[in-house]
């Protein structure tokens, strides 16, 4: 078995364990994909047909990578096995057998946006104001319940406020509309699959026989319904291999429950547990730092990453006076690293806890002509930023129809496409009286904003526009993503403070600079660029040099706007993920003060920094302030 020669002992054990339940605790950079693909190759070589093996991942990208790796390992002509996501699996099963529980064969899949529109339709039909009760909030409650395996008839509110009492009747009408239109939302793809298996054990048995060996990746990220589906597929043979790492569980806000991994050994009989601790990515010093941090978490399976590779360089810690100094300091280091030939731009990553932090980093890179690629949407290209700017542009110039059209129904105020068409055609008088009133209220809002632009400083204008438009109130009551959007808008206030000294000209200077920055933000297909992203977006990636920025208390670890509540263990896992992205070198930084929502805040360094042993750190004295660690 030549293919075992490239595996370490723990990986070999995982590959050779082919019968019964197997739990693989795979540390960061420990070769989990290699282990899974070689295990599947071994199963096939032992006579298990490829069609009898299934591998379930969380992303299409991961499934594609798995298929490509297997294609390289397996001989020509070997039949393909099924590597898919949980949702992709649900679609496949429901297309084949969903009719038995009333799911039409050619059902439509409603994405989150389409599902939100259906909820809004329900609210309007029940005379519930969508401006007071945000459709996305209802959809979030419905989605959470479905992820926990609940049907509408099972739903019992956990609190008895007015909103919670509305969830069940809204959900009932929502389900009726989906059913009438032959549609399933994302959560239905999994929920209805488990219901099918519960109600039709013969169909479940068919799939248990069809897929005799089940593999599930990132098991720590499964929610309640994915957990149930995993157990259903395993059946009585229990030939299930799950791979996961509690230390990299960072998606609880999406419903993931790492307890599923902890209880695996209780769920199945005679579980074999194998820990992959040998890391093939990072230096000894990086791993020692990561281990020292994560050991402070209580809810975890003990493991200690190690490497046979080089010791490597110490982590560099820098304190800066302000966020602008931090961004400029990082840009200077990058110039030195690339100039000395140590690294290419594409092997450098700048990581941050929240999206709003990217803005000042982008500006510093642009100023220093450093090419970069922002994973996600660039700061000034984000929808919420464009919306707020559009309000100001529409107020200043009533002929700017593009801006008016963009925000006339943001937040939702009941002005639809038909109204827009008539307004564009100059047919205001043909609108119904109620619609004319809504349009008039919108233009009154623009009048208020215009007055602000003539009497206030840029930062005050943006603060007031955020309040007057209802954007702030809407986002405050929304999801984690909405809170992130609100932080981006508050960062725009911070941007605007730099233009306050210019008085009445400051706003126009700000608008012009934003337009120019947007043009410069285009990476023009540039591949060799520094990568900017949140730590969440960095999971699964790796780089030679990693900068972890904004390591300040309440920023990382993060406390959402309006609360000091946070899950410190999950925040620590997030920091651990950031540390283990690096192959060669890590730069850590924080600022003594940071401008947040137009106010300069004095910072305490992140508590996570004190968990890294001093002998692993070097401080840059020319940038470090007097802070004692």
GROMACS .gro file of N, CA, C and O in nm, residues 23 25 218-224 227 244-252 255-264 266 297-301 567 569-570 573:
model
  156
   23UNK      N    1  -1.374   0.920   1.491
   23UNK     CA    2  -1.365   1.063   1.517
   23UNK      C    3  -1.221   1.107   1.496
   23UNK      O    4  -1.130   1.061   1.565
   25UNK      N    5  -0.987   1.418   1.522
   25UNK     CA    6  -0.967   1.554   1.572
   25UNK      C    7  -0.847   1.611   1.498
   25UNK      O    8  -0.732   1.578   1.527
  218UNK      N    9  -1.563   1.913   0.900
  218UNK     CA   10  -1.599   2.029   0.984
  218UNK      C   11  -1.719   1.997   1.073
  218UNK      O   12  -1.814   2.075   1.083
  219UNK      N   13  -1.714   1.883   1.140
  219UNK     CA   14  -1.828   1.837   1.220
  219UNK      C   15  -1.861   1.934   1.332
  219UNK      O   16  -1.975   1.939   1.379
  220UNK      N   17  -1.762   2.011   1.376
  220UNK     CA   18  -1.788   2.106   1.484
  220UNK      C   19  -1.879   2.219   1.438
  220UNK      O   20  -1.933   2.294   1.520
  221UNK      N   21  -1.900   2.233   1.308
  221UNK     CA   22  -1.984   2.340   1.255
  221UNK      C   23  -2.125   2.295   1.222
  221UNK      O   24  -2.204   2.372   1.166
  222UNK      N   25  -2.161   2.170   1.256
  222UNK     CA   26  -2.296   2.124   1.228
  222UNK      C   27  -2.396   2.186   1.324
  222UNK      O   28  -2.366   2.210   1.441
  223UNK      N   29  -2.517   2.212   1.272
  223UNK     CA   30  -2.625   2.258   1.359
  223UNK      C   31  -2.714   2.140   1.396
  223UNK      O   32  -2.681   2.024   1.364
  224UNK      N   33  -2.827   2.166   1.460
  224UNK     CA   34  -2.911   2.057   1.509
  224UNK      C   35  -2.962   1.965   1.400
  224UNK      O   36  -2.961   1.842   1.415
  227UNK      N   37  -2.682   1.760   1.239
  227UNK     CA   38  -2.645   1.656   1.335
  227UNK      C   39  -2.740   1.536   1.322
  227UNK      O   40  -2.697   1.421   1.316
  244UNK      N   41  -1.309   1.704   1.260
  244UNK     CA   42  -1.338   1.836   1.313
  244UNK      C   43  -1.235   1.884   1.412
  244UNK      O   44  -1.142   1.812   1.448
  245UNK      N   45  -1.252   2.008   1.454
  245UNK     CA   46  -1.160   2.069   1.550
  245UNK      C   47  -1.237   2.174   1.628
  245UNK      O   48  -1.273   2.279   1.575
  246UNK      N   49  -1.265   2.146   1.754
  246UNK     CA   50  -1.339   2.241   1.837
  246UNK      C   51  -1.267   2.375   1.845
  246UNK      O   52  -1.330   2.481   1.850
  247UNK      N   53  -1.135   2.371   1.842
  247UNK     CA   54  -1.058   2.494   1.852
  247UNK      C   55  -1.078   2.587   1.733
  247UNK      O   56  -1.038   2.703   1.738
  248UNK      N   57  -1.139   2.537   1.626
  248UNK     CA   58  -1.167   2.620   1.509
  248UNK      C   59  -1.318   2.639   1.488
  248UNK      O   60  -1.363   2.670   1.378
  249UNK      N   61  -1.395   2.620   1.596
  249UNK     CA   62  -1.540   2.641   1.588
  249UNK      C   63  -1.570   2.789   1.609
  249UNK      O   64  -1.562   2.839   1.721
  250UNK      N   65  -1.605   2.859   1.501
  250UNK     CA   66  -1.621   3.006   1.508
  250UNK      C   67  -1.752   3.054   1.447
  250UNK      O   68  -1.767   3.171   1.414
  251UNK      N   69  -1.849   2.962   1.433
  251UNK     CA   70  -1.973   2.999   1.365
  251UNK      C   71  -2.098   2.977   1.449
  251UNK      O   72  -2.205   2.946   1.396
  252UNK      N   73  -2.091   2.996   1.580
  252UNK     CA   74  -2.210   2.974   1.664
  252UNK      C   75  -2.321   3.069   1.624
  252UNK      O   76  -2.439   3.037   1.635
  255UNK      N   77  -2.560   2.921   1.404
  255UNK     CA   78  -2.633   2.805   1.454
  255UNK      C   79  -2.545   2.683   1.475
  255UNK      O   80  -2.594   2.578   1.519
  256UNK      N   81  -2.415   2.692   1.445
  256UNK     CA   82  -2.325   2.578   1.465
  256UNK      C   83  -2.313   2.547   1.613
  256UNK      O   84  -2.311   2.636   1.698
  257UNK      N   85  -2.304   2.417   1.643
  257UNK     CA   86  -2.295   2.372   1.782
  257UNK      C   87  -2.180   2.272   1.796
  257UNK      O   88  -2.192   2.156   1.759
  258UNK      N   89  -2.068   2.320   1.851
  258UNK     CA   90  -1.951   2.233   1.862
  258UNK      C   91  -1.974   2.119   1.961
  258UNK      O   92  -1.898   2.022   1.964
  259UNK      N   93  -2.081   2.130   2.042
  259UNK     CA   94  -2.114   2.021   2.134
  259UNK      C   95  -2.143   1.892   2.055
  259UNK      O   96  -2.131   1.782   2.109
  260UNK      N   97  -2.184   1.904   1.929
  260UNK     CA   98  -2.209   1.786   1.846
  260UNK      C   99  -2.083   1.701   1.835
  260UNK      O  100  -2.090   1.577   1.835
  261UNK      N  101  -1.968   1.767   1.826
  261UNK     CA  102  -1.842   1.692   1.818
  261UNK      C  103  -1.808   1.631   1.954
  261UNK      O  104  -1.764   1.516   1.962
  262UNK      N  105  -1.835   1.707   2.061
  262UNK     CA  106  -1.805   1.656   2.195
  262UNK      C  107  -1.888   1.533   2.229
  262UNK      O  108  -1.843   1.443   2.299
  263UNK      N  109  -2.014   1.529   2.177
  263UNK     CA  110  -2.101   1.417   2.213
  263UNK      C  111  -2.090   1.299   2.116
  263UNK      O  112  -2.159   1.200   2.135
  264UNK      N  113  -2.005   1.309   2.015
  264UNK     CA  114  -1.993   1.201   1.916
  264UNK      C  115  -1.959   1.067   1.982
  264UNK      O  116  -2.015   0.963   1.948
  266UNK      N  117  -2.040   0.969   2.267
  266UNK     CA  118  -2.155   0.918   2.341
  266UNK      C  119  -2.265   0.868   2.245
  266UNK      O  120  -2.344   0.781   2.281
  297UNK      N  121  -0.906   2.787   2.689
  297UNK     CA  122  -1.047   2.751   2.673
  297UNK      C  123  -1.079   2.624   2.751
  297UNK      O  124  -1.000   2.530   2.754
  298UNK      N  125  -1.196   2.620   2.813
  298UNK     CA  126  -1.237   2.505   2.893
  298UNK      C  127  -1.307   2.399   2.809
  298UNK      O  128  -1.286   2.279   2.829
  299UNK      N  129  -1.391   2.443   2.714
  299UNK     CA  130  -1.470   2.349   2.634
  299UNK      C  131  -1.392   2.311   2.509
  299UNK      O  132  -1.401   2.376   2.405
  300UNK      N  133  -1.313   2.205   2.520
  300UNK     CA  134  -1.234   2.160   2.405
  300UNK      C  135  -1.184   2.019   2.429
  300UNK      O  136  -1.190   1.968   2.541
  301UNK      N  137  -1.137   1.957   2.323
  301UNK     CA  138  -1.068   1.828   2.331
  301UNK      C  139  -0.918   1.858   2.330
  301UNK      O  140  -0.868   1.922   2.237
  567UNK      N  141  -1.886   3.599   2.374
  567UNK     CA  142  -1.844   3.463   2.405
  567UNK      C  143  -1.692   3.461   2.396
  567UNK      O  144  -1.636   3.449   2.287
  569UNK      N  145  -1.473   3.243   2.475
  569UNK     CA  146  -1.412   3.120   2.423
  569UNK      C  147  -1.418   3.118   2.271
  569UNK      O  148  -1.322   3.077   2.206
  570UNK      N  149  -1.530   3.162   2.215
  570UNK     CA  150  -1.537   3.166   2.068
  570UNK      C  151  -1.443   3.273   2.012
  570UNK      O  152  -1.379   3.254   1.910
  573UNK      N  153  -1.108   3.126   2.011
  573UNK     CA  154  -1.094   3.032   1.899
  573UNK      C  155  -1.069   3.108   1.769
  573UNK      O  156  -0.991   3.064   1.684
   0.00000   0.00000   0.00000
